[in-house]
């Protein structure tokens, strides 16, 4: 994961609600491996017409690739497919600012260095007008280049710590293996029926 | 002691530790499908193995061919990749040709793997389905799948408890699918975001386990990651004699443990919603989000905020939804491909003839075999339907089955998103009985108008 500390860049606006993960990455692209990349398939059916030609004026076609995306409510709802996050990340998007996120998308994002930021209606409207912005994850602020005060946001503390350092969650959890084993021993002794009989029948 | 909700009780029984506002939870069952290839690649990258192969079960569903067309190399490769990853880590994988194969959310409960009080995760948002058996079950992403494979645990923020109480009884001819679409249309697609939904009330208690699965399955479409129905005698009875369910002394203890799995009197909920079952009619979606649904007797809404969906769906504001012609019908998916769903559809189709192509894809190979045995498959074939194999099929179109651009499909699946069933496809969600009615008339039809014994 690329650490996220202080990132600046151009903003693209997609003033739509309920952009689901099927839109972010249509199912037909999902046989790819991670190393093949998903950037070209991001929002494919909104960005391109039926003949594969770019839809004129679609917000993501700006010459300088956007680093931030501002959208409406319930961004990333629907399927759990993490490829929706891969598509955004591979396209070069480092943060999505929205009025709210699909739960699974939100956790998928933070595990891949893509920062999901929930903004109020007023702050979101301000962000929509920004051409450029700077996001400081340490200070949890968004500085919009409009002369106004920075916007603030909240993210879960542990995920924030890992994003700042670019740390992997699995390695982190494996340091707690003793606690996990102790918990399992107690639970499985108290409730032996939790363990399925997987011997061949 | 403070009164606890059912999910809080399950949470406490699985809590390894709590840190920075997050819980590290022990996972009882981890289900995999072909989409798990990302997670296995991650595991290989880190030179890790699967920590609890005994609690990890795979099944081929997303890419399995279901309509007779042969698998392309890419699609066959996805299915083989699951087999290979399973074999490399010593996991139980129910692949093509295995009678235990099926859609993960149909096959795993059917095998008796999903039990009350379990924490169950799977890299699929419709994992909420397993809540029907009193499990706390939720979908996770690929990074989380890798995390569970490596540790058999998951970090989770404690969910906010929400209760949806459904009072009274559903009217005759009204199903759990109609109830779920009614609830989603009422509270909208983000109405339960961040919450774990517990279902309560007389209408819920009266539902079969299969119907509870349909309801819990659709809970993700209201923004919640999980839906749960407290286990009761119906649940315990349903689990009897399932292959992997506990037997003998373990069964006796399990049943006494399950008996206390209910929310305490006075438990507090962050949100409460009450729905009157009698007000629910057969429902159908008109738009591109599951909350864009109306009673089949209703009209496509007017108004600027719905204009985009109407344009995509090629519908006029104010037109009755009933009578809209459909080009094809799909009966299947983890929402509505259980034996009871097939019974419902067959009752409508029996003796009739489909006007448009109908694909029926049973939820599991076991269901397919049972449907053949009792003659249900013949009813579908006689009506002109294509009786397919078991898999996710046209719900998500990953196996190569697609709805052609600009055409309309009446579907028993769970999502009517733009392009969900293929680029430019237009999806109308409905119950199996309603889908069967649409197949008979070639139009969206109130199944209650048809002269069939769907009211039995």
Coordinates of C-alpha atoms in Angstrom, one line a residue, chain A:
Chain A
X1 CA 0.0 0.0 0.0
X2 CA 1.3 3.5 -0.9
X3 CA 1.3 5.6 2.3
X4 CA -1.2 8.5 2.3
X5 CA 0.0 11.6 4.1
X6 CA -0.3 14.9 2.3
X7 CA -1.7 14.6 -1.2
X8 CA -2.5 17.5 -3.6
X9 CA -4.0 17.4 -7.1
X10 CA -6.9 18.1 -9.5
X11 CA -10.5 17.2 -8.6
X12 CA -13.2 15.5 -10.7
X13 CA -16.9 15.8 -9.8
X14 CA -19.5 13.2 -10.4
X15 CA -22.6 14.7 -8.8
X16 CA -24.6 11.5 -8.7
X17 CA -26.0 9.4 -5.8
X18 CA -25.8 5.6 -5.5
X19 CA -22.9 5.0 -7.8
X20 CA -22.8 1.2 -7.3
X21 CA -19.8 -1.1 -7.6
X22 CA -21.3 -2.6 -10.8
X23 CA -20.9 0.8 -12.3
X24 CA -17.4 1.4 -10.9
X25 CA -16.2 -1.9 -12.4
X26 CA -18.6 -3.9 -14.6
X27 CA -18.6 -7.6 -13.9
X28 CA -17.1 -8.6 -17.3
X29 CA -13.7 -7.2 -16.4
X30 CA -13.4 -9.2 -13.2
X31 CA -11.4 -12.2 -14.5
X32 CA -8.3 -10.0 -14.5
X33 CA -5.5 -10.5 -12.0
X34 CA -4.5 -7.6 -9.8
X35 CA -1.2 -7.0 -11.8
X36 CA -3.2 -6.6 -15.1
X37 CA -4.7 -3.4 -13.7
X38 CA -8.3 -2.1 -13.7
X39 CA -7.9 1.6 -14.5
X40 CA -9.1 1.5 -18.1
X41 CA -12.3 -0.3 -16.9
X42 CA -13.3 2.3 -14.3
X43 CA -16.9 3.5 -14.8
X44 CA -16.6 2.0 -18.3
X45 CA -20.2 2.0 -19.3
X46 CA -20.8 5.6 -18.1
X47 CA -17.4 6.9 -19.5
X48 CA -17.6 5.2 -22.9
X49 CA -20.5 4.8 -25.3
X50 CA -21.7 1.5 -26.8
X51 CA -19.0 1.8 -29.5
X52 CA -16.2 2.2 -27.0
X53 CA -15.9 6.0 -27.8
X54 CA -15.4 8.4 -24.8
X55 CA -18.6 10.1 -23.8
X56 CA -17.9 13.9 -24.4
X57 CA -17.5 16.0 -21.2
X58 CA -17.5 13.0 -18.9
X59 CA -15.8 14.4 -15.8
X60 CA -13.0 11.8 -15.7
X61 CA -11.7 12.7 -19.2
X62 CA -9.9 15.9 -18.1
X63 CA -6.4 16.1 -19.6
X64 CA -4.6 16.1 -16.3
X65 CA -5.8 13.0 -14.6
X66 CA -7.9 13.7 -11.4
X67 CA -6.4 12.7 -8.1
X68 CA -9.6 13.2 -6.1
X69 CA -13.2 12.4 -6.9
X70 CA -16.2 14.1 -5.4
X71 CA -19.6 12.3 -5.6
X72 CA -23.0 12.3 -3.9
X73 CA -24.7 9.9 -1.5
X74 CA -24.1 6.2 -1.0
X75 CA -21.0 5.9 -3.2
X76 CA -19.8 2.3 -3.8
X77 CA -23.1 0.6 -2.7
X78 CA -23.9 -2.9 -3.9
X79 CA -21.5 -5.8 -4.5
X80 CA -18.5 -6.4 -2.3
X81 CA -16.1 -6.5 -5.3
X82 CA -12.9 -4.9 -4.2
X83 CA -12.1 -4.4 -7.9
X84 CA -14.2 -1.3 -7.7
X85 CA -11.5 0.2 -5.5
X86 CA -8.7 -1.3 -7.7
X87 CA -10.3 0.5 -10.7
X88 CA -10.3 3.9 -8.9
X89 CA -6.8 3.4 -7.5
X90 CA -5.3 2.2 -10.8
X91 CA -6.9 5.3 -12.5
X92 CA -4.9 7.5 -10.1
X93 CA -7.7 8.5 -7.7
X94 CA -6.3 8.7 -4.1
X95 CA -9.4 9.9 -2.3
X96 CA -13.2 9.9 -2.9
X97 CA -15.2 12.6 -1.1
X98 CA -18.9 11.8 -0.8
X99 CA -22.0 12.2 1.4
X100 CA -21.8 8.5 2.4
X101 CA -20.3 5.2 1.3
X102 CA -21.4 1.6 0.9
X103 CA -20.0 -0.2 4.1
X104 CA -17.9 -2.8 2.3
X105 CA -16.6 -0.3 -0.2
X106 CA -15.5 1.9 2.6
X107 CA -13.4 -0.8 4.3
X108 CA -12.1 -2.1 1.0
X109 CA -10.9 1.5 0.1
X110 CA -8.8 2.0 3.2
X111 CA -7.1 -1.3 2.8
X112 CA -5.9 -0.2 -0.6
X113 CA -4.7 3.3 0.1
X114 CA -7.8 4.9 -1.3
X115 CA -9.1 7.4 1.3
X116 CA -12.9 7.6 1.6
X117 CA -14.0 10.9 3.1
X118 CA -17.6 11.6 4.3
X119 CA -18.6 15.2 4.0
X120 CA -21.7 17.2 5.1
X121 CA -24.0 18.6 2.4
X122 CA -22.4 22.1 2.6
X123 CA -18.8 20.8 2.6
X124 CA -19.6 18.5 -0.2
X125 CA -21.0 21.3 -2.3
X126 CA -17.8 23.3 -1.6
X127 CA -15.6 20.4 -2.6
X128 CA -17.7 20.0 -5.9
X129 CA -16.6 23.5 -6.9
X130 CA -12.9 22.9 -6.2
X131 CA -10.5 22.6 -9.2
X132 CA -7.6 21.6 -6.9
X133 CA -7.4 20.4 -3.3
X134 CA -4.9 19.2 -0.7
X135 CA -5.8 16.4 1.7
X136 CA -3.8 16.0 4.9
X137 CA -4.6 12.6 6.5
X138 CA -2.5 13.3 9.6
X139 CA -4.5 16.5 10.4
X140 CA -7.7 15.1 8.8
X141 CA -8.3 18.2 6.7
X142 CA -9.2 19.0 3.1
X143 CA -7.8 22.4 1.9
X144 CA -10.0 23.6 -1.0
X145 CA -8.3 26.3 -3.2
X146 CA -11.1 28.8 -2.7
X147 CA -9.7 30.8 0.1
X148 CA -12.1 29.3 2.7
X149 CA -11.1 27.5 5.9
X150 CA -10.1 23.8 5.5
X151 CA -12.8 21.1 5.8
X152 CA -12.3 18.5 8.5
X153 CA -13.2 14.8 8.3
X154 CA -13.2 11.6 10.4
X155 CA -11.8 8.2 9.6
X156 CA -11.4 5.1 11.8
X157 CA -8.2 5.5 13.9
X158 CA -6.6 2.1 13.2
X159 CA -7.2 2.2 9.5
X160 CA -5.8 5.8 9.4
X161 CA -2.7 4.7 11.2
X162 CA -2.1 2.0 8.7
X163 CA -2.8 4.3 5.7
X164 CA -0.3 6.9 7.0
X165 CA 2.4 4.3 7.3
X166 CA 1.3 2.1 4.3
X167 CA 1.1 -0.8 6.7
X168 CA -0.5 -4.2 5.9
X169 CA -3.3 -5.3 8.2
X170 CA -2.6 -9.0 8.0
X171 CA 1.0 -8.7 9.4
X172 CA -0.4 -6.4 12.1
X173 CA -3.1 -9.0 13.1
X174 CA -0.6 -11.9 13.0
X175 CA 1.2 -10.3 16.0
X176 CA -2.0 -11.1 18.0
X177 CA -1.9 -14.8 17.2
X178 CA -1.6 -15.8 20.8
X179 CA -4.8 -14.0 21.7
X180 CA -6.6 -15.5 18.7
X181 CA -5.5 -19.0 19.6
X182 CA -6.5 -18.5 23.3
X183 CA -10.0 -17.3 22.2
X184 CA -10.5 -20.2 19.9
X185 CA -9.5 -22.8 22.5
X186 CA -12.0 -21.5 25.0
X187 CA -14.8 -21.0 22.5
X188 CA -14.4 -24.5 20.9
X189 CA -14.2 -26.2 24.3
X190 CA -17.4 -24.5 25.4
X191 CA -19.2 -25.0 22.2
X192 CA -17.8 -28.1 20.4
X193 CA -20.6 -28.0 17.9
X194 CA -18.9 -24.9 16.3
X195 CA -16.5 -27.3 14.6
X196 CA -18.0 -29.0 11.6
X197 CA -17.3 -32.7 11.1
X198 CA -15.4 -32.5 7.8
X199 CA -14.4 -36.2 7.7
X200 CA -15.5 -37.7 4.4
X201 CA -19.0 -39.3 4.6

